[in-house]
XYZ file of C-alpha atoms in Angstrom:
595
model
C 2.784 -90.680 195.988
C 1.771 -91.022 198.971
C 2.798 -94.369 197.628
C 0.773 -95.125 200.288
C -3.098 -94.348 200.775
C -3.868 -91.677 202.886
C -3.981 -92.898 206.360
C -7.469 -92.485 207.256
C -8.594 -95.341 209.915
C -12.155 -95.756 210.030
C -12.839 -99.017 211.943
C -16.080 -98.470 213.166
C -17.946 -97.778 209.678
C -19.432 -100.311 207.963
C -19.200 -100.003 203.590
C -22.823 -99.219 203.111
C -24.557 -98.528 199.606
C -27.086 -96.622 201.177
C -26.871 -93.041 200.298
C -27.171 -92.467 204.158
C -24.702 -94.278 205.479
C -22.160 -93.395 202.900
C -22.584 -89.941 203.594
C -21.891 -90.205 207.263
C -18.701 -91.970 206.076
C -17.759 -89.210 203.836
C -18.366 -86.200 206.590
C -16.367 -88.749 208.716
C -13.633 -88.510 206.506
C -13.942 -84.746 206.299
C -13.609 -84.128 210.072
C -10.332 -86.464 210.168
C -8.735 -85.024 207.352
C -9.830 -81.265 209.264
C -7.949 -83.011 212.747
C -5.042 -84.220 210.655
C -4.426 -80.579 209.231
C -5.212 -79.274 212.530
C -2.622 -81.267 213.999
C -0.278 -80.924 211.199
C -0.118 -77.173 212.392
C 1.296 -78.057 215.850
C 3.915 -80.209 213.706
C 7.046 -80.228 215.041
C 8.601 -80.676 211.896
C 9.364 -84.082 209.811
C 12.064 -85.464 208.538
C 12.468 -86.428 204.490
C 14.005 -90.516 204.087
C 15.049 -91.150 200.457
C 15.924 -94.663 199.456
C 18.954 -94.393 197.020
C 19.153 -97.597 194.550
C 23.072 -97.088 194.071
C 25.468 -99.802 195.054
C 26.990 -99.070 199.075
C 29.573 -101.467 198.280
C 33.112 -100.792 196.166
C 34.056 -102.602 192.686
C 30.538 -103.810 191.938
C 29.961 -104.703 187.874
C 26.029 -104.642 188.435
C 24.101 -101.171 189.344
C 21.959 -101.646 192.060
C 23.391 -105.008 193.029
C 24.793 -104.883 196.344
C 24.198 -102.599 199.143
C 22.390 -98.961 198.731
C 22.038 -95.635 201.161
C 19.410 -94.184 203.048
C 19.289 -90.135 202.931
C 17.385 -88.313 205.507
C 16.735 -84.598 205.725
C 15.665 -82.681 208.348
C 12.462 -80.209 207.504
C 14.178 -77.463 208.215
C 16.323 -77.406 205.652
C 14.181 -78.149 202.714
C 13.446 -74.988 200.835
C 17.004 -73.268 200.786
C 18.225 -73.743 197.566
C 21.586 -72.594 197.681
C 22.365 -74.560 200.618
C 23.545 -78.561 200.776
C 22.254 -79.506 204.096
C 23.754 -82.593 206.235
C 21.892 -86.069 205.904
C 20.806 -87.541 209.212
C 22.940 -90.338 210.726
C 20.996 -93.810 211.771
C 23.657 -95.413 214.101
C 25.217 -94.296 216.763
C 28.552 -94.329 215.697
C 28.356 -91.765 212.965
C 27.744 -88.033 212.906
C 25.169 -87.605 209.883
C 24.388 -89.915 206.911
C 23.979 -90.831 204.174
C 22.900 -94.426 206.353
C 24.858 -97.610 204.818
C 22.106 -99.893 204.780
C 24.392 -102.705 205.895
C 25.010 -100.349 208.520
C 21.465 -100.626 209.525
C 20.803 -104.463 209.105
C 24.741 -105.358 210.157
C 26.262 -108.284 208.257
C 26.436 -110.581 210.600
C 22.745 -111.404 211.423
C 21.830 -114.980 211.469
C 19.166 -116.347 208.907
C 16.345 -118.696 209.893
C 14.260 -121.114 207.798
C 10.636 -121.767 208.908
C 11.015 -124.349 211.973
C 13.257 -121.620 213.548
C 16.855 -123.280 212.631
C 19.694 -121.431 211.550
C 20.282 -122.032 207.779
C 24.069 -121.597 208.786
C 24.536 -118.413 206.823
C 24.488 -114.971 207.745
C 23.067 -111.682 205.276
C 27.201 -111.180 204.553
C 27.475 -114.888 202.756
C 24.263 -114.092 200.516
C 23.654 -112.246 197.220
C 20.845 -109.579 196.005
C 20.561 -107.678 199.031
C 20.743 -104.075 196.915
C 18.470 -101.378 195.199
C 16.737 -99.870 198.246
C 13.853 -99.256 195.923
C 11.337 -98.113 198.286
C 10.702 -97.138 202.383
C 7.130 -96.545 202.835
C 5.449 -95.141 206.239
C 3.300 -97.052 208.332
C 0.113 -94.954 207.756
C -1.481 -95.578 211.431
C 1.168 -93.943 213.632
C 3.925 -93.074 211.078
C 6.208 -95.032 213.655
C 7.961 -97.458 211.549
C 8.946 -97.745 207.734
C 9.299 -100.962 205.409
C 12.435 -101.585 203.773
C 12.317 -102.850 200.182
C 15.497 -104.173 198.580
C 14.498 -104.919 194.754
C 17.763 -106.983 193.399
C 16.418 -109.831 191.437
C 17.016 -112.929 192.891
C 17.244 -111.377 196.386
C 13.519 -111.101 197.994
C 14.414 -108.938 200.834
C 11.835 -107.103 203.006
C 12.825 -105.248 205.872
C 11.697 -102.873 208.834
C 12.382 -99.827 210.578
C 12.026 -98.265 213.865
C 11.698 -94.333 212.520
C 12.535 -92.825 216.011
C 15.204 -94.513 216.320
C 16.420 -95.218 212.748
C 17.043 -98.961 213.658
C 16.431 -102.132 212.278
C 13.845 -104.619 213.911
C 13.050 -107.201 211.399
C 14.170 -108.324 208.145
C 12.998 -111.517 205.876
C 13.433 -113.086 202.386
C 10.792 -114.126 200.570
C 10.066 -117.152 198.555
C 11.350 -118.544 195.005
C 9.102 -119.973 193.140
C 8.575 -120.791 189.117
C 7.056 -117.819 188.135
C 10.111 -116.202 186.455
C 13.462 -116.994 185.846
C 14.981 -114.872 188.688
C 12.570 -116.498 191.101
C 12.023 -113.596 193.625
C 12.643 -110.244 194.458
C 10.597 -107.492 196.445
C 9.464 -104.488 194.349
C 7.583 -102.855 196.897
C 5.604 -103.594 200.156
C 2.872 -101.623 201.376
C 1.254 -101.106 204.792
C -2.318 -102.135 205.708
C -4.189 -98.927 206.382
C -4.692 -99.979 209.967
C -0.831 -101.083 210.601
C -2.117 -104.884 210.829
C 0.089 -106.305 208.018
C 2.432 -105.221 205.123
C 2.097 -106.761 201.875
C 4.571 -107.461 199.369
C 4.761 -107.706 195.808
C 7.257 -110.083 194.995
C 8.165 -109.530 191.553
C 9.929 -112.176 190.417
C 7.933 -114.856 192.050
C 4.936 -113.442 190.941
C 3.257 -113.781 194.249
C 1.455 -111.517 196.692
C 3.020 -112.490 199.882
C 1.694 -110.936 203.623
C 3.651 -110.297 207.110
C 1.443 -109.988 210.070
C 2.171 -107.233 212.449
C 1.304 -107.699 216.031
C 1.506 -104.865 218.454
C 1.126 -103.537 221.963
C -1.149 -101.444 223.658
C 1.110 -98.441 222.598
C 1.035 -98.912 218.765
C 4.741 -100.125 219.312
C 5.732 -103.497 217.493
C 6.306 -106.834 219.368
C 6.072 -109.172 216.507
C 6.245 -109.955 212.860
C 5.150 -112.972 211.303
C 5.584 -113.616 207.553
C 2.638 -115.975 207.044
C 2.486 -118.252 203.987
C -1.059 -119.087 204.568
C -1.802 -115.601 203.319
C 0.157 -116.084 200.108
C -1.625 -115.416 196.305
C 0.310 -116.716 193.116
C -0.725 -114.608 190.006
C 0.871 -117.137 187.675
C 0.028 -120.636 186.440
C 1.779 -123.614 187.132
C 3.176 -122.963 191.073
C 5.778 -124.832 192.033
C 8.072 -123.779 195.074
C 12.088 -123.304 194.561
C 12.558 -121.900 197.913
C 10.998 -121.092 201.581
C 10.801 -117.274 203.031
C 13.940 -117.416 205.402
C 13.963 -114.037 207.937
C 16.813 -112.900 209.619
C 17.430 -112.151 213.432
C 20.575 -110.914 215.655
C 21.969 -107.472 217.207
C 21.110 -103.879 214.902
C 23.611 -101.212 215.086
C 22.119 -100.091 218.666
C 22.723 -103.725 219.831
C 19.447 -105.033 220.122
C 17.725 -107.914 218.876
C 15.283 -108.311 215.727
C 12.398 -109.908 215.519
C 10.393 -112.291 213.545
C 8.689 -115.783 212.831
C 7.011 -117.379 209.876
C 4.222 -119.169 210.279
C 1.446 -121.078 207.595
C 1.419 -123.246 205.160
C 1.647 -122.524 201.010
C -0.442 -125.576 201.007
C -3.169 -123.073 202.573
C -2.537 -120.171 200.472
C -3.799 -119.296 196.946
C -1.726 -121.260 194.352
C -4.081 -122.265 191.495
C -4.350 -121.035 188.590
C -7.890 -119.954 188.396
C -9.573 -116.568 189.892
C -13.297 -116.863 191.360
C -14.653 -116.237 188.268
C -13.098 -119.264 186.715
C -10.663 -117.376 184.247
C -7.273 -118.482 183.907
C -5.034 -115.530 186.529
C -2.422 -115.183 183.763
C -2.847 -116.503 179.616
C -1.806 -119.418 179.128
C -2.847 -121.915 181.971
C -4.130 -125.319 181.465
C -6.873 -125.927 183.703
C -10.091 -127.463 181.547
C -12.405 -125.282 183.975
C -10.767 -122.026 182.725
C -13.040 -120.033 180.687
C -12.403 -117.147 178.729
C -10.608 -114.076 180.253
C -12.813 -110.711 179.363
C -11.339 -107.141 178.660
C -8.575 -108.486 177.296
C -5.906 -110.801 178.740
C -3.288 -110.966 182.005
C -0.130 -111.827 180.148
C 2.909 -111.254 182.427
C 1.387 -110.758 186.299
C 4.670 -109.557 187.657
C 2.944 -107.836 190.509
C 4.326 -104.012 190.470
C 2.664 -102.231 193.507
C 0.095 -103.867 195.537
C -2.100 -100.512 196.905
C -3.957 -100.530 199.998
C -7.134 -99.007 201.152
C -9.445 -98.197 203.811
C -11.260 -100.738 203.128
C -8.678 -103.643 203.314
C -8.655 -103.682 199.532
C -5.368 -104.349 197.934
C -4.998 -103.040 194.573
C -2.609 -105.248 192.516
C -1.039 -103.445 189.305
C 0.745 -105.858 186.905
C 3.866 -105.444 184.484
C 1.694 -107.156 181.506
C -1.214 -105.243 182.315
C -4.640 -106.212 183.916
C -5.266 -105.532 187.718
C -6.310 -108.027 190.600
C -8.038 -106.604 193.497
C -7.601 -108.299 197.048
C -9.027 -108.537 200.666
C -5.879 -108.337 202.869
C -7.332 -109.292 205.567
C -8.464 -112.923 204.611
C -6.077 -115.867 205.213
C -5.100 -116.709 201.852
C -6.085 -113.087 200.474
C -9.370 -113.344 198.513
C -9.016 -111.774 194.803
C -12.153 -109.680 194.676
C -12.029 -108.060 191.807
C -10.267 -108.873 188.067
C -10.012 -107.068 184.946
C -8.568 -107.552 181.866
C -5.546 -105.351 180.359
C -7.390 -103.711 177.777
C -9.602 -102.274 180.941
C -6.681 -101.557 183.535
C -3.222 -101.316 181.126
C -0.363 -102.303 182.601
C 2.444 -101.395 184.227
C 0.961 -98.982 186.612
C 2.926 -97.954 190.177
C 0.895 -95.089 191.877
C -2.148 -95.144 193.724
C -3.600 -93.152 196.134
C -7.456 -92.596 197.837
C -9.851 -89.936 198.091
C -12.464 -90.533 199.665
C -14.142 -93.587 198.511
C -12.495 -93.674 195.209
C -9.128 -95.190 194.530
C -6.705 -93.677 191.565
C -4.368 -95.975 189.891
C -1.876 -94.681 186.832
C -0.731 -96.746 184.205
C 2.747 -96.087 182.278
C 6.036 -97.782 180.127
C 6.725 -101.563 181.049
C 10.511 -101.510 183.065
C 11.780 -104.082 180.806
C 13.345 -103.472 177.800
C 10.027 -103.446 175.677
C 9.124 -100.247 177.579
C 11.642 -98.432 175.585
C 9.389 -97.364 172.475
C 6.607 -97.495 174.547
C 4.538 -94.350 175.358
C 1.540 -94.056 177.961
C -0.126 -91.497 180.711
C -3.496 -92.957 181.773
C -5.144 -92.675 185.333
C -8.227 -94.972 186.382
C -10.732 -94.680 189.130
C -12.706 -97.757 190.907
C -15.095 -97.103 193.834
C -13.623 -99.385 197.064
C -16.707 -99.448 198.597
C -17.896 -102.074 196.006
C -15.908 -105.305 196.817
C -17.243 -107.601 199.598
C -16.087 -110.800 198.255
C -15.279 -113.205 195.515
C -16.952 -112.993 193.011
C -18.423 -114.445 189.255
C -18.686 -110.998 187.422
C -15.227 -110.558 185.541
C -14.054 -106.211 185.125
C -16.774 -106.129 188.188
C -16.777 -102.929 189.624
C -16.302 -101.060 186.520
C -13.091 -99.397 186.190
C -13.516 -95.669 184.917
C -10.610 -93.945 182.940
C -9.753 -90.458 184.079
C -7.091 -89.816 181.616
C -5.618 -91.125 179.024
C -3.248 -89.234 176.556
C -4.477 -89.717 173.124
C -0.479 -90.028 171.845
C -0.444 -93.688 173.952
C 1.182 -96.282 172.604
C -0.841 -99.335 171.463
C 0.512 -101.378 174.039
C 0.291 -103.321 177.795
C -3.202 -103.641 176.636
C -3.574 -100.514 175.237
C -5.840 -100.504 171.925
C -6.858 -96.714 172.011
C -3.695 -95.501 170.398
C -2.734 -94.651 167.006
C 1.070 -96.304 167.125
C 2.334 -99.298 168.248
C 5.883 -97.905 168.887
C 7.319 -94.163 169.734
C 11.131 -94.294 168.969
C 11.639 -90.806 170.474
C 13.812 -91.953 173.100
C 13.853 -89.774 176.711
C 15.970 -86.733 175.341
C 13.907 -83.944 176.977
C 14.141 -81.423 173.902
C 13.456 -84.340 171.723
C 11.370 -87.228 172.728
C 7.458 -87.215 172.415
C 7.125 -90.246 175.093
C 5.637 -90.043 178.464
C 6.218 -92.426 181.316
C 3.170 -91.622 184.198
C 4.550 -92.533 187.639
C 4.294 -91.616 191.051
C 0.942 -89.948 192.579
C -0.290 -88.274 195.400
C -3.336 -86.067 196.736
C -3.497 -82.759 197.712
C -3.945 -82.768 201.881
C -7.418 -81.897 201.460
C -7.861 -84.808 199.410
C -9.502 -82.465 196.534
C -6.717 -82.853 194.051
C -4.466 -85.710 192.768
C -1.063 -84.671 191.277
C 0.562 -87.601 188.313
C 4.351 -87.100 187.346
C 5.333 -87.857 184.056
C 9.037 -89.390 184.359
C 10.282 -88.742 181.014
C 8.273 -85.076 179.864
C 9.010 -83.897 183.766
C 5.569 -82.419 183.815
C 2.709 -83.165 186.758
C -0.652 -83.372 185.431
C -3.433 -82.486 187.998
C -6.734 -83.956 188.502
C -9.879 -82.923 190.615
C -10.552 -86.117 192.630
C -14.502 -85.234 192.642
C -15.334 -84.438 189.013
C -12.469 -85.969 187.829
C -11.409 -83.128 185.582
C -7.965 -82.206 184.460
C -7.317 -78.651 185.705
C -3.562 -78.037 185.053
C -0.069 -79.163 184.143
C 2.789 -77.382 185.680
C 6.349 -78.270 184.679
C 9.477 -78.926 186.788
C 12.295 -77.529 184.832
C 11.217 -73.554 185.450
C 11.414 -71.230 188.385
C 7.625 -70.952 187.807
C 6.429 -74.325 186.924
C 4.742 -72.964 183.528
C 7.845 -71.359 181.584
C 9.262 -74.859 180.576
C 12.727 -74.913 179.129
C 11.864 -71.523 177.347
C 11.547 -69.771 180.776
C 14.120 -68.763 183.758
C 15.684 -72.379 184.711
C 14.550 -73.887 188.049
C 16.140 -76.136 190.988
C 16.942 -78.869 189.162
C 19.363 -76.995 186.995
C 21.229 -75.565 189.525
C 22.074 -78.828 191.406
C 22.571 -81.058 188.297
C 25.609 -82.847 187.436
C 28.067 -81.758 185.891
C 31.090 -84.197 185.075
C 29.973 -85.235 182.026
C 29.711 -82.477 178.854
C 27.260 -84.695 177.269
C 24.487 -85.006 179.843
C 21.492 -83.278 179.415
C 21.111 -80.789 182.513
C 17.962 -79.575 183.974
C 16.262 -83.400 183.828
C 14.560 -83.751 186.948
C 13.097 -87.547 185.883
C 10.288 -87.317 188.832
C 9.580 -90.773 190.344
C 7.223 -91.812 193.576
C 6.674 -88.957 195.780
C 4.650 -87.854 199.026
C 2.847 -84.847 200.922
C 4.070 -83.190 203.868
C 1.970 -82.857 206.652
C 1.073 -79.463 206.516
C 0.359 -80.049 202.526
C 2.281 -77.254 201.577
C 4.965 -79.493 199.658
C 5.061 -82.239 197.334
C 8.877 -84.262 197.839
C 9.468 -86.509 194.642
C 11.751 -88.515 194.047
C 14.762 -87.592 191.517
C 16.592 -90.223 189.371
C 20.073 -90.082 188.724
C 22.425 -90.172 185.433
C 22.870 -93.816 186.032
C 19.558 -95.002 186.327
C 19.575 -98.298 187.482
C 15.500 -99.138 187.091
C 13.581 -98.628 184.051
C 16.660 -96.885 182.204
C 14.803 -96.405 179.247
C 12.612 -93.620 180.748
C 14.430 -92.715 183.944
C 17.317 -91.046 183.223
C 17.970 -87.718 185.288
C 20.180 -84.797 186.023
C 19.604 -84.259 189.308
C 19.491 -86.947 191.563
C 17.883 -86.401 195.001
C 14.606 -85.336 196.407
C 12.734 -82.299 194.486
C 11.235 -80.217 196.844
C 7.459 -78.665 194.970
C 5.840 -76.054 196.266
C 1.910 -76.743 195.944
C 0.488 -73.298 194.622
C -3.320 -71.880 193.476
C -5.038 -74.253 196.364
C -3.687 -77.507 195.802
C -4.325 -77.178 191.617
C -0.863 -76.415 190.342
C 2.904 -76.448 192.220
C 6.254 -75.345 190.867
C 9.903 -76.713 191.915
C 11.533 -75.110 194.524
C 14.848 -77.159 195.957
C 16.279 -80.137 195.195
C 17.903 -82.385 198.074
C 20.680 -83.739 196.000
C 21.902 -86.744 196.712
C 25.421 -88.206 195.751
C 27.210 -91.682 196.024
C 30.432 -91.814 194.090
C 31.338 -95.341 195.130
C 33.856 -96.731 192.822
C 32.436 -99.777 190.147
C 33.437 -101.540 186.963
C 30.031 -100.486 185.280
C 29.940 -98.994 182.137
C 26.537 -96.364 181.769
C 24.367 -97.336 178.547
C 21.002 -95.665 178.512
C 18.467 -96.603 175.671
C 17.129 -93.951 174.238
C 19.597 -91.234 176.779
C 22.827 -89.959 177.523
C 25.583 -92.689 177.702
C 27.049 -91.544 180.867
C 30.795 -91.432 181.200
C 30.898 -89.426 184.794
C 31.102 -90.902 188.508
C 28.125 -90.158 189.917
C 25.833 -93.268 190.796
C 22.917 -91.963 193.261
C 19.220 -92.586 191.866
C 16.503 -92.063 194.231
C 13.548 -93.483 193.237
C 11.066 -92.785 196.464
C 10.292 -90.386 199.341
C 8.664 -90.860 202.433
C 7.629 -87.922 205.332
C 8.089 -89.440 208.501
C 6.625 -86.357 211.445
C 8.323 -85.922 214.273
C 6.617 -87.049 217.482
């Protein structure tokens, strides 16, 4: 997607619902996104960074549980398909990448507990810091990059300089009661403006915030994980540990940065939302009334999306969404629904205009694996300005929503409960939506589909579906039947029993003169969501958009490859049980332009 919103900065214009006012905002917006393509045209090229979730480390037993690579391709070598160009380096001591992410935040760095004291251990004596899940740009000068290292029980949130491919802060988050494993960072996103990145730690089910401060120049002077800002989505908070954060030499010997700062006696812990419902079934409060649309019954938070409008759109594993203002201190919920209106697990969002599009698919855990859905939703962000009484307040409108959805995440539109079809691509019947991203114009949104590697595309205006194109044909609308694509070409191939030609698409991204779509391509040893992420041809796929932003078709695919030696044995529910070597699954992309 642009996982991220399209990085439109409009300080000066005040949300209006005057038809006059909103109209200036919307030319606004049309003359920025006419500078951006303008400028995009004087590009001098980007480069393509591609988190890969495999272990870095030898003789792990766990996928994705220590270590993981960066990949970065230059622009230039993108669309050649018969050609394996050489990953970028990000240290000065090696020639080209893949980058060792321990390379890039070195063992040895110190960690720090709140007061500033050394805890007495350094990021070498502690566990979960794996599964680069996600690296997402920072939309207001595309200078720096968040690092997001998903291992449960590990928390760990980290930032880069993207000129210099260094590290300059990194922190933990904190543990609290909401699940078993306590923490772990899914993904982070950027404020629109640069101001903050929030995080959506998982497994403390808690919306955390670091505040960025900056110079003149746009260039980063400090970071400042404040607890103050903090919202739990569960019930009964109770702390297990403090955010630590980390400082020390990176590879180019110079120092990190950070701080925390607040108080979780100041942030959002209750259990109760403004309108008095209970944030997730279950909680005990005798002022809780009764939650409408349905219920919130697992508030893992899954991506927290920003917009222009310092909204923060929080999708949940159980289903149910919870709409913040980032830029209050705790972060105000806004807006709540219910999972029968917002389903759940959802992880793509992106903005056009004043409307914000959210997809919902398959839970991760193992109860996504008979579990079917493709739905996109629309809400207009120009209608939050505070807490308030009204529960599924603004309406949420449904796009799409594929008629073969399983009755389930909140779901009750379905005519199933289960689909046992597995992720087979000849065979299965399921579909997994995840990963979006608009068009450069902003005119079109394109949805992958993870297991029926299809993208479905949407006009953002009228909201109609006006094509699907496929990923596994030269063409993008010969499916399996026609001349094979990328994917095929660059699949693996040590194992006779692996379905080839399987691009699994995952989060994805626009480059900046909008002629490409890069997604991200899982790998044969999926090590998220294995149930519906299983792929040939790990790497990044490289789409060409066609017919004016309404349809694309495959035309490279970056591959990837880590064949670090482990004690893990491959089962995939509902796949291939994979008996080969390779371990690389990317499961994000980000376009960082060159300056």
């Amino acid at each position: 997607m642009n996982f991220l919103i399209k990085s439109i900065t409009i300080s000066t214009l005040l949300v209006s619902n005057s038809y006059a006012e909103m109209e200036t905002k919307s030319n606004a917006m049309r003359l920025l996104r006419d500078d951006k393509k303008a400028k995009a045209s004087k590009s001098k090229g980007y480069e393509i960074w591609a988190p890969d979730q495999s272990n870095s480390v030898v003789g792990e037993g766990t996928l994705g549980n220590k270590g993981s690579y960066l990949w970065i391709w230059d622009s230039k070598d993108m669309v050649d398909v018969h050609s394996e160009p050489t990953p970028l380096s990000c240290t000065p001591i090696k020639a080209q990448g893949p980058c060792d992410i321990f390379d890039i935040f070195p063992l040895a760095l110190d960690e720090y507990d709140a007061d500033g004291v050394k805890t007495g251990q350094t990021l070498q004596d502690l566990n979960g810091f794996g599964r680069f899940h996600g690296a997402l740009k920072d939309p207001s000068n595309n200078r720096y990059i968040n690092v997001n290292m998903f291992t449960p029980k590990g928390g760990y949130v980290g930032v880069m300089d993207t000129t210099t491919k260094e590290a300059i802060g990194l922190f933990r988050v904190a543990a609290t009661s909401g699940t078993n494993s306590e923490r772990s960072v899914h993904m982070s996103f950027w404020a629109v403006d640069g101001s903050a990145i929030i995080i959506a730690n998982l497994h403390g089910k808690m919306v955390e915030r670091i505040d960025v401060t900056r110079n003149s120049d746009g260039e980063i002077t400090d970071l400042s994980f404040n607890r103050s800002a903090s919202v739990y989505l569960g019930k009964d908070f109770s702390l297990k540990a403090e955010p630590t954060y980390f400082l020390g030499h990176n590879a180019f010997g110079r120092p990190l940065i950070g701080s925390i700062v607040g108080s979780y006696d100041d942030a959002d812990t209750g259990d109760l939302t403004p309108a008095l419902a209970c944030k997730e079934v279950g909680c005990t409060d005798a002022n809780a009334v009764a939650t409408e649309g349905g219920e919130r019954t697992n508030n893992v938070p899954v991506c927290p999306i920003p917009s222009m409008n310092s909204n923060v759109y929080v999708t949940m594993g159980g289903g149910g969404l919870l709409v913040l203002k980032s830029t209050e201190t705790p972060m105000q919920i806004v807006g709540e629904y219910g999972d029968a209106i917002v389903n759940g697990a959802g992880c793509a969002g992106t903005q056009s205009q004043n409307q914000v599009f959210l997809n919902a698919g398959v839970s991760a855990s193992g109860a996504g694996s008979d579990q079917s859905t493709f739905t996109l939703y629309t809400l207009d962000d120009t209608l939050y300005s505070g807490p308030s009484t009204m529960q599924n307040y603004p309406p949420a409108q449904q796009v799409f929503k594929d008629p073969t959805n399983t009755n389930t995440n909140g779901n009750v539109d379905g005519v199933a409960d289960q689909n046992p079809s597995g992720q087979i691509p000849q065979y299965t019947t399921r579909r997994d939506s995840h990963g979006a991203v608009n068009t450069i114009d902003g005119k079109y949104v394109h949805v992958a589909d993870r297991i029926k590697n299809v993208v479905e595309v949407f006009d953002t205006e009228t909201y109609e579906h006006v094509s699907t194109y496929d990923l596994v044909s030269m063409d993008g609308q010969s499916g399996r039947s026609g001349p094979s694509g990328a994917c095929r070409i660059k699949s693996v191939t040590d194992d006779a029993g692996l379905v080839l030609n399987d691009p699994a698409p995952d989060l994805m991204d626009i480059t900046p003169d909008g002629k490409y779509i890069v997604m991200g391509f899982r790998g044969p040893a999926p090590v998220t969501v294995g149930h519906a992420a299983q792929g040939s041809c790990p790497g990044v796929g490289i789409v060409e958009v066609t017919k004016g932003g309404k349809s694309g078709k495959l035309v490279n695919v970056l591959r990837a490859s880590n064949v670090t030696p482990d004690s893990v044995g491959i089962t995939v529910t509902g796949g291939h049980d994979y008996i080969g070597k390779e371990r690389s699954d990317v499961h994000q992309v980000t376009v960082i332009s060159k300056k």
